[in-house]
GROMACS .gro file of C-alpha atoms in nm:
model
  100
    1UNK     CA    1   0.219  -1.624   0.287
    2UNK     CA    2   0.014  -1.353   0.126
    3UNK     CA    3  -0.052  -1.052   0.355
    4UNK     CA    4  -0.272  -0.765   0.202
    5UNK     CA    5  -0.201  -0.435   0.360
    6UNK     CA    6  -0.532  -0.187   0.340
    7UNK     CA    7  -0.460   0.144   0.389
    8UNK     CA    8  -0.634   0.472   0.478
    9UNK     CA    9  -0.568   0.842   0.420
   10UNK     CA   10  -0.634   1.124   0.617
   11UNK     CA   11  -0.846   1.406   0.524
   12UNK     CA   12  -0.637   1.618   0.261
   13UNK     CA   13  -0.347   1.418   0.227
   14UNK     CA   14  -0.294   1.470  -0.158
   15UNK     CA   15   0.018   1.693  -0.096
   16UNK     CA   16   0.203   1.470   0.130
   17UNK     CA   17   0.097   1.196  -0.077
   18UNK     CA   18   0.256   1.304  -0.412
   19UNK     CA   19   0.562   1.437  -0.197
   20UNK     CA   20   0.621   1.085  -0.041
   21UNK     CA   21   0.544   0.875  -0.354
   22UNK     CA   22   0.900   0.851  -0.485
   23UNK     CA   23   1.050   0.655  -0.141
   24UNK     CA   24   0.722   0.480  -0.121
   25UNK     CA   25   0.708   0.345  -0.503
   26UNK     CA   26   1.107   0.277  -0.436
   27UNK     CA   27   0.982  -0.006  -0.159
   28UNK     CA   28   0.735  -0.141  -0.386
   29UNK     CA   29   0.993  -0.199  -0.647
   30UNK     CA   30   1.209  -0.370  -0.422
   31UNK     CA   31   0.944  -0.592  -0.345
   32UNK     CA   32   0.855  -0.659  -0.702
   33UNK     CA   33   1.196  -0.767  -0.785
   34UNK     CA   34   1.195  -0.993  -0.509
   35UNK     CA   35   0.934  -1.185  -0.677
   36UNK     CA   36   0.687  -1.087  -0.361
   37UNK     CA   37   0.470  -0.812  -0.476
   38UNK     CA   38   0.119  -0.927  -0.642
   39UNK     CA   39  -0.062  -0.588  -0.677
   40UNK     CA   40  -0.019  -0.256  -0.538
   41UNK     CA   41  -0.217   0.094  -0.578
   42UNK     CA   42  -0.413   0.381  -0.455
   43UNK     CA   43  -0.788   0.423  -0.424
   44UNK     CA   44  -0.926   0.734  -0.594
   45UNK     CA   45  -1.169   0.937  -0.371
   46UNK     CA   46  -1.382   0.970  -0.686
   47UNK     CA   47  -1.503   0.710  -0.990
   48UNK     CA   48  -1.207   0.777  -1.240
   49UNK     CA   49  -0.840   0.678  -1.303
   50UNK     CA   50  -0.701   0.990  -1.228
   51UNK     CA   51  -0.862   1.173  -0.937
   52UNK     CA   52  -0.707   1.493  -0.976
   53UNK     CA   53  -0.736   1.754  -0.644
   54UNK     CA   54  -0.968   1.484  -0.534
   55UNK     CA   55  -0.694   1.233  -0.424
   56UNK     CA   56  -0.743   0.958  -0.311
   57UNK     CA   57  -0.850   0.759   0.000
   58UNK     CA   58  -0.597   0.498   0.039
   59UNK     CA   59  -0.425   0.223  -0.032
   60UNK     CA   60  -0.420  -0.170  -0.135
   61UNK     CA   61  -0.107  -0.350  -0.151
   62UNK     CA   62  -0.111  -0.765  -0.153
   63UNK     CA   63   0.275  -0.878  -0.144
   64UNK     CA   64   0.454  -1.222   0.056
   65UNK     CA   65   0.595  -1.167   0.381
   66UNK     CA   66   0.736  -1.431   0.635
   67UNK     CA   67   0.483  -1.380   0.844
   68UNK     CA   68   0.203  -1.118   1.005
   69UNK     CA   69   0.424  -0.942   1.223
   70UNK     CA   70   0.685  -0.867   0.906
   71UNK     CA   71   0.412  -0.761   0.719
   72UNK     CA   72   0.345  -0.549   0.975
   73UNK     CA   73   0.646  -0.412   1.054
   74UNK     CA   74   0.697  -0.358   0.655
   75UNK     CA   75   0.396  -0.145   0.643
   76UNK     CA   76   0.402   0.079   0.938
   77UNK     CA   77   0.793   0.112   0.732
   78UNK     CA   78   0.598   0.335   0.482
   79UNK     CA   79   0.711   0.681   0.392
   80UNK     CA   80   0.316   0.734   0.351
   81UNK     CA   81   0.304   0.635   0.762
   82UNK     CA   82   0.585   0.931   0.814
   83UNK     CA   83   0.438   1.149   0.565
   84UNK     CA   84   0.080   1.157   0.735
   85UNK     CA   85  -0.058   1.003   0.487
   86UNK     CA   86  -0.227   0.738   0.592
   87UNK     CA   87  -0.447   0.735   0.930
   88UNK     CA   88  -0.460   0.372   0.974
   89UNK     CA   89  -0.299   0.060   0.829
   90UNK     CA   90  -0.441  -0.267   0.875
   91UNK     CA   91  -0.280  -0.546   0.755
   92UNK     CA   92  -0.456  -0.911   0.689
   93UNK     CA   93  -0.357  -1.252   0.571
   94UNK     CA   94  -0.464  -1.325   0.254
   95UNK     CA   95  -0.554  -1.638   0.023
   96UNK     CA   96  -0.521  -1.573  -0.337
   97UNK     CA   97  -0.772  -1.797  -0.514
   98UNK     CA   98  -0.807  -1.632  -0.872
   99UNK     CA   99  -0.680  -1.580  -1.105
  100UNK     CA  100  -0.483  -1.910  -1.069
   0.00000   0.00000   0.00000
């Protein structure tokens, strides 16, 4: 099943961020050569691609997990979570409807 994990940062985060972001994007990979990843990124703090010292407020990945409590497991796993990047990390099923 589909599982999207939603993701928030703390206030300032932008330097731990960019210092975790190799381990983190290394788990994503994984995931997308397992076949299991459907999208993955961060959400600017302000309207444009590239926030600069802005940063960003979190996070939206949507991969396949077993279950809720894998999914779960996987993202509390993050190197953002042991960074202090993120303050909170829900994670949701999900039912991909479009595109088909």
């Amino acid at each position: 099943m589909l599982y999207a994990i939603i993701a928030r940062d703390t206030a300032d985060s932008l330097e731990r961020r960019l210092a975790a972001r190799p381990a983190h994007l290394e788990r994503l990979r994984t995931l997308e050569a397992q076949g299991r990843l459907v999208l993955a990124g961060p959400m600017p703090a302000i309207d444009s691609v590239d926030p600069g010292p802005a940063g960003f407020t979190g996070s939206l990945i949507v991969a396949e997990f077993d279950n809720l409590d894998s999914a779960s497991a996987w993202a509390q796993d993050d190197p953002y979570v042991e960074a202090g990047v993120y303050a909170g990390v829900e994670v949701k099923p999900f039912r991909k409807v479009f595109p088909g």
